[in-house]
PDB file of C-alpha atoms in Angstrom:
ATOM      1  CA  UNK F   1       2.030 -20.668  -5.253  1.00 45.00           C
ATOM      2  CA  UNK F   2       1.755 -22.123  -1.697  1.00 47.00           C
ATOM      3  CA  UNK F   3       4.186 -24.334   0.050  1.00 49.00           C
ATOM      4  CA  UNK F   4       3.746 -27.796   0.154  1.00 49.00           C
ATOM      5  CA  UNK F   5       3.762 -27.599   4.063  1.00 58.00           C
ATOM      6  CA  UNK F   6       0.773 -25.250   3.697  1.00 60.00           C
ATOM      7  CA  UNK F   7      -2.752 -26.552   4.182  1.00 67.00           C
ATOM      8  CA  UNK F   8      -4.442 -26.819   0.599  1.00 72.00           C
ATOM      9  CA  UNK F   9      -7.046 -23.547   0.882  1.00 80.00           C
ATOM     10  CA  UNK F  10      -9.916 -23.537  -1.450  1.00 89.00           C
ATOM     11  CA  UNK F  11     -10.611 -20.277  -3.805  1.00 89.00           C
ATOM     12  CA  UNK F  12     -13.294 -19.202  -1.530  1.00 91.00           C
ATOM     13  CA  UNK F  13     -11.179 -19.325   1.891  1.00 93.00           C
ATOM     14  CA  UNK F  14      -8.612 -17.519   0.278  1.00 92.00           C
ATOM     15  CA  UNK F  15     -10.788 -15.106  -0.648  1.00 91.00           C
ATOM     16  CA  UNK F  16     -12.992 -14.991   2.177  1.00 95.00           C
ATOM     17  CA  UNK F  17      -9.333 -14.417   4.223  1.00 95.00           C
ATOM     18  CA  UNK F  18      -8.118 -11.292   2.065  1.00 93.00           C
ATOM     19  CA  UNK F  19     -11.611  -9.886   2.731  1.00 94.00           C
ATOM     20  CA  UNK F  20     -11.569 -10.276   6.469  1.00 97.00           C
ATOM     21  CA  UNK F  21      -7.388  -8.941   6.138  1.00 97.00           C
ATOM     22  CA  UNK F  22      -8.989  -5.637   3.989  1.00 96.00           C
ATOM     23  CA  UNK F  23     -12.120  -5.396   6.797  1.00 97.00           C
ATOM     24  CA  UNK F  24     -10.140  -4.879   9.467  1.00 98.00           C
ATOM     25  CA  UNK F  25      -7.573  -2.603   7.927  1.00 97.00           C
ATOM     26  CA  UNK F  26     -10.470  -0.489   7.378  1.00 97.00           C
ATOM     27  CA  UNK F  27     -11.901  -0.698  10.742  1.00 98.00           C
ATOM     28  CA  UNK F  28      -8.246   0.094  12.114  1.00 98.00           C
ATOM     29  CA  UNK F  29      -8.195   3.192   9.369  1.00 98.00           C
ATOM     30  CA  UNK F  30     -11.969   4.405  10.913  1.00 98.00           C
ATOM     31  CA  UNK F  31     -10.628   4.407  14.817  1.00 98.00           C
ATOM     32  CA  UNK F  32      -7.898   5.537  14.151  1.00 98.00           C
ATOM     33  CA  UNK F  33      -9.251   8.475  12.212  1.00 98.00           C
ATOM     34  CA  UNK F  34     -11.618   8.684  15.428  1.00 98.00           C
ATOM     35  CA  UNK F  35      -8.887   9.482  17.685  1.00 98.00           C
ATOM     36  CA  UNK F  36      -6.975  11.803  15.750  1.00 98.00           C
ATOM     37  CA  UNK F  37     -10.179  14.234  15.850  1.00 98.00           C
ATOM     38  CA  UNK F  38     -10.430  13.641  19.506  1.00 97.00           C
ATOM     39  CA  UNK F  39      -6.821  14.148  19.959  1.00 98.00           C
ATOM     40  CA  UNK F  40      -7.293  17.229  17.777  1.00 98.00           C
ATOM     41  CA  UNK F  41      -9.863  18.886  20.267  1.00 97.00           C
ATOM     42  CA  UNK F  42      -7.716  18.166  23.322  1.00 97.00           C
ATOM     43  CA  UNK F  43      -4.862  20.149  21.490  1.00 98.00           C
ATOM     44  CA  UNK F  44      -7.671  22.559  20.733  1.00 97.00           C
ATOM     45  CA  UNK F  45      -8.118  22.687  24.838  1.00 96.00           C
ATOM     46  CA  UNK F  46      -4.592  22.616  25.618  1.00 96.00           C
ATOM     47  CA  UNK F  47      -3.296  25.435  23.500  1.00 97.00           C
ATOM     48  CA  UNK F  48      -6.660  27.613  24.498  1.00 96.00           C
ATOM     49  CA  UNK F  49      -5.669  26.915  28.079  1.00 96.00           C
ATOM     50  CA  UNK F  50      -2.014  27.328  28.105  1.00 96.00           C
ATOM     51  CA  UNK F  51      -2.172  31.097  27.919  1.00 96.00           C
ATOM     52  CA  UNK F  52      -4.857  31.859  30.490  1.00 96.00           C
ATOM     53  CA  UNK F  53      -3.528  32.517  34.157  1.00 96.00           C
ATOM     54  CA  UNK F  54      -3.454  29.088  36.321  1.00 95.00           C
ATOM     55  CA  UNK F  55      -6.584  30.078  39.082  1.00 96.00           C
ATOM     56  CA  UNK F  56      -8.999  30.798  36.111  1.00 96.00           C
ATOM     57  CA  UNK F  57     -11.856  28.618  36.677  1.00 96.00           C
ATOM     58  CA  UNK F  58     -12.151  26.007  34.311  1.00 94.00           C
ATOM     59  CA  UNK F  59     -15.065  23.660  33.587  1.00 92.00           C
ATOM     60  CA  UNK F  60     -14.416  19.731  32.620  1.00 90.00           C
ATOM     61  CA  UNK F  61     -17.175  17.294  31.331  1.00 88.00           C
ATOM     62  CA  UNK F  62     -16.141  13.889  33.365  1.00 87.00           C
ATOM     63  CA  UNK F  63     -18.609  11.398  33.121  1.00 91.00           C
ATOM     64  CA  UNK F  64     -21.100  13.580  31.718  1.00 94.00           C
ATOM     65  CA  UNK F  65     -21.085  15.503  34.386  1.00 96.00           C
ATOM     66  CA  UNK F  66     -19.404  18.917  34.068  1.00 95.00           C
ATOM     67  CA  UNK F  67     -17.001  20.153  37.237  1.00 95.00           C
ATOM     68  CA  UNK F  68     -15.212  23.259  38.064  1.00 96.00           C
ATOM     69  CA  UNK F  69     -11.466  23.350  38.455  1.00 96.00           C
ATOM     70  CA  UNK F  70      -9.037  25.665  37.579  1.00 97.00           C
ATOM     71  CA  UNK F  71      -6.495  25.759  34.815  1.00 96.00           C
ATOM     72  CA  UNK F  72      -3.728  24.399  36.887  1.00 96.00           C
ATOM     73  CA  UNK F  73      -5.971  21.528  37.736  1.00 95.00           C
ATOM     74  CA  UNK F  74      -7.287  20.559  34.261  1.00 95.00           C
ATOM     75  CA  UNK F  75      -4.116  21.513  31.963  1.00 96.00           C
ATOM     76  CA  UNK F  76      -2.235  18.541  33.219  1.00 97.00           C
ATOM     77  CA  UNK F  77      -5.070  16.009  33.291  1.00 95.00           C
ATOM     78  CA  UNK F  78      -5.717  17.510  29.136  1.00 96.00           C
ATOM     79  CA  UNK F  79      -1.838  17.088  28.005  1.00 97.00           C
ATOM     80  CA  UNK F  80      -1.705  13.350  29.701  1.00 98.00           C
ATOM     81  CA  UNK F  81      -5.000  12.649  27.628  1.00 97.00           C
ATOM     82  CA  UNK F  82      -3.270  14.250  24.611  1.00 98.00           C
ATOM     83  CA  UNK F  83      -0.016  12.196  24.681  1.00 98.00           C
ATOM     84  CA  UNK F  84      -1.623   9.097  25.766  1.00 98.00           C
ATOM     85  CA  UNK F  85      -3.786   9.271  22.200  1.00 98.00           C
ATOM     86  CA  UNK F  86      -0.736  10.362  20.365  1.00 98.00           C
ATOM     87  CA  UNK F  87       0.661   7.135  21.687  1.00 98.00           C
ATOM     88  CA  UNK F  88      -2.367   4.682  20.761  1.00 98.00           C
ATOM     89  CA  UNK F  89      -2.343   6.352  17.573  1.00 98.00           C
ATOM     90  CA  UNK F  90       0.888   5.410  17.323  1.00 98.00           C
ATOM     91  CA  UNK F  91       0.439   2.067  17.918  1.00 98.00           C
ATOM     92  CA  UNK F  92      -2.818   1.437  15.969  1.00 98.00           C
ATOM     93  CA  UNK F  93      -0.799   2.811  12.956  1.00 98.00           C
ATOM     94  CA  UNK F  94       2.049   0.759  12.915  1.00 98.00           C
ATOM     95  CA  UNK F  95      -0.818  -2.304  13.461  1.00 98.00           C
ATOM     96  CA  UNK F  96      -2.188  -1.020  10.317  1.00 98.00           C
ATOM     97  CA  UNK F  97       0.666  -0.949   8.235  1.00 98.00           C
ATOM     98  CA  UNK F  98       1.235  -4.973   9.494  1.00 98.00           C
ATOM     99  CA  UNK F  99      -1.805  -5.772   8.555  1.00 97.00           C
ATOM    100  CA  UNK F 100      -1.675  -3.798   5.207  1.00 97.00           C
ATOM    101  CA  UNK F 101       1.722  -5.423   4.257  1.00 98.00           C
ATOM    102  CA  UNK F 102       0.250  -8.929   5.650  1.00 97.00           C
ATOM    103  CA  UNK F 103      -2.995  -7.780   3.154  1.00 95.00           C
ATOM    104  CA  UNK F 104      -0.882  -6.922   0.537  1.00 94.00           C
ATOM    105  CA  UNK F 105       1.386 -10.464   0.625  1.00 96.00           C
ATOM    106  CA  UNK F 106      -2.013 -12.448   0.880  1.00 93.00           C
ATOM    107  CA  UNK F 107      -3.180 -11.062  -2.127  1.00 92.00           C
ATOM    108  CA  UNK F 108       0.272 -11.167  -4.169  1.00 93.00           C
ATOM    109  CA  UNK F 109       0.402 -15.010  -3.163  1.00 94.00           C
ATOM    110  CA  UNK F 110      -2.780 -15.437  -4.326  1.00 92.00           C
ATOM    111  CA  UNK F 111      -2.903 -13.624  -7.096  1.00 89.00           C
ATOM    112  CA  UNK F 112      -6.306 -11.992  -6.118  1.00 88.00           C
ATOM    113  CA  UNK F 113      -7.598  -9.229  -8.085  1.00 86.00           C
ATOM    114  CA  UNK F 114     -10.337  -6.453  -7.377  1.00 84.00           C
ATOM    115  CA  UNK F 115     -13.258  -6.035  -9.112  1.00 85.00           C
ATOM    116  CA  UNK F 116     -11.409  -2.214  -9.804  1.00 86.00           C
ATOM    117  CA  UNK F 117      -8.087  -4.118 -11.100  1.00 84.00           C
ATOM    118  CA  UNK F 118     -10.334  -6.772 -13.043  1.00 83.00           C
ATOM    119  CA  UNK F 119     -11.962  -3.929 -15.227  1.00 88.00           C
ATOM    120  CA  UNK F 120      -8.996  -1.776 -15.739  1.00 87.00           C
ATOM    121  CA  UNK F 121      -7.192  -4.944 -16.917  1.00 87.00           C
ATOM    122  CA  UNK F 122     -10.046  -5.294 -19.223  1.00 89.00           C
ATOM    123  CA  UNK F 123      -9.886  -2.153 -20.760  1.00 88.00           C
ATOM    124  CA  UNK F 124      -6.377  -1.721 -21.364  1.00 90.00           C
ATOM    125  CA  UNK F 125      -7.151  -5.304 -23.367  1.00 88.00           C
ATOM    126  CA  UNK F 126      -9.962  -3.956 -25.296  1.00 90.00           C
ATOM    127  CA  UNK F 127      -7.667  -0.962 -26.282  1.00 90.00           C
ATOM    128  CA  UNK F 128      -4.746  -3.285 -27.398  1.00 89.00           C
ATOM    129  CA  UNK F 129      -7.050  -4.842 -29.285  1.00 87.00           C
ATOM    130  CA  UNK F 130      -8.299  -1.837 -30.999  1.00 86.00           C
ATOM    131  CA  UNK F 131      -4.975  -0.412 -31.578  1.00 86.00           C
ATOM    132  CA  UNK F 132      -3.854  -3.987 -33.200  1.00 84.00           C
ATOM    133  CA  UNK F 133      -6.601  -4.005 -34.854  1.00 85.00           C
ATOM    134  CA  UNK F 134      -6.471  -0.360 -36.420  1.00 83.00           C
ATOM    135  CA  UNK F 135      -2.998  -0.763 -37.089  1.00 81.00           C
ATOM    136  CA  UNK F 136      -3.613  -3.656 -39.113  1.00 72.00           C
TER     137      UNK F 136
END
C-alpha cells in the first residue's frame, strides 16, 4: 500500500484527495472545452475574412465596444488570438492528462472504487452466483 516514509492518511483524506484530483480534472475538461468554442469562432472570423479584399471595412467588438477597421487591420490581431488559444489549449491539455494519470495512480494506490465500479462489481457477483447456482 503506502510507503513507510509516507504520512499514515486516514480513509476519508484519501478519499476526500481523489475527489478534489477528479474536481479539478473536470474543471480543466469545462475550460478547456470553453476555449475550443471560442477558438472555433475566431477560425470562423479568420477564414470568413481571409477572402475579402484587405480595405473592406471591418467591425471588432473590443471591450464591448464595437470599432471599425479594415480587414488588413483586424485579420492579424484574429490569427494571433487564434494561435495564442491553440497554444493554452495546448497547455491546459497536457495539465489534464497529469492530473488524470496523477488521478488515476491515487486511486490504483488506494484501491478506491466508484459508486459505478462498486455496483457493476456487484452484479457480475450476483450473476456468478446465479450461474453457480443453476449449474449446480
Amino acid at each position: 500500500m503506502a510507503s513507510s516514509s509516507e504520512p499514515a492518511r486516514s480513509q476519508e483524506e484519501i478519499i476526500r484527495r481523489y475527489q478534489t484530483m477528479t474536481a479539478e480534472c473536470t474543471k480543466l475538461v469545462e475550460k478547456i472545452t470553453e476555449l475550443e468554442v471560442d477558438r472555433n469562432e475566431h477560425r470562423l472570423v479568420e477564414n470568413t475574412l481571409e477572402p475579402l479584399d484587405g480595405t473592406r471595412k471591418a467591425y471588432r467588438l473590443v471591450g464591448g465596444v464595437l470599432v471599425e477597421r479594415t480587414v488588413m487591420e483586424v485579420l492579424p490581431s484574429v490569427r494571433t488570438n487564434r494561435e495564442n488559444l491553440d497554444a493554452v489549449i495546448d497547455t491546459l491539455k497536457q495539465r489534464l492528462e497529469t492530473m488524470q494519470k496523477d488521478a488515476a495512480e491515487w486511486k490504483a494506490r488506494y484501491d478506491l472504487k466508484t459508486p459505478d465500479e462498486v455496483e457493476a462489481i456487484q452484479k457480475r457477483q450476483q450473476m456468478q452466483a446465479a450461474a453457480a447456482q443453476a449449474a449446480s
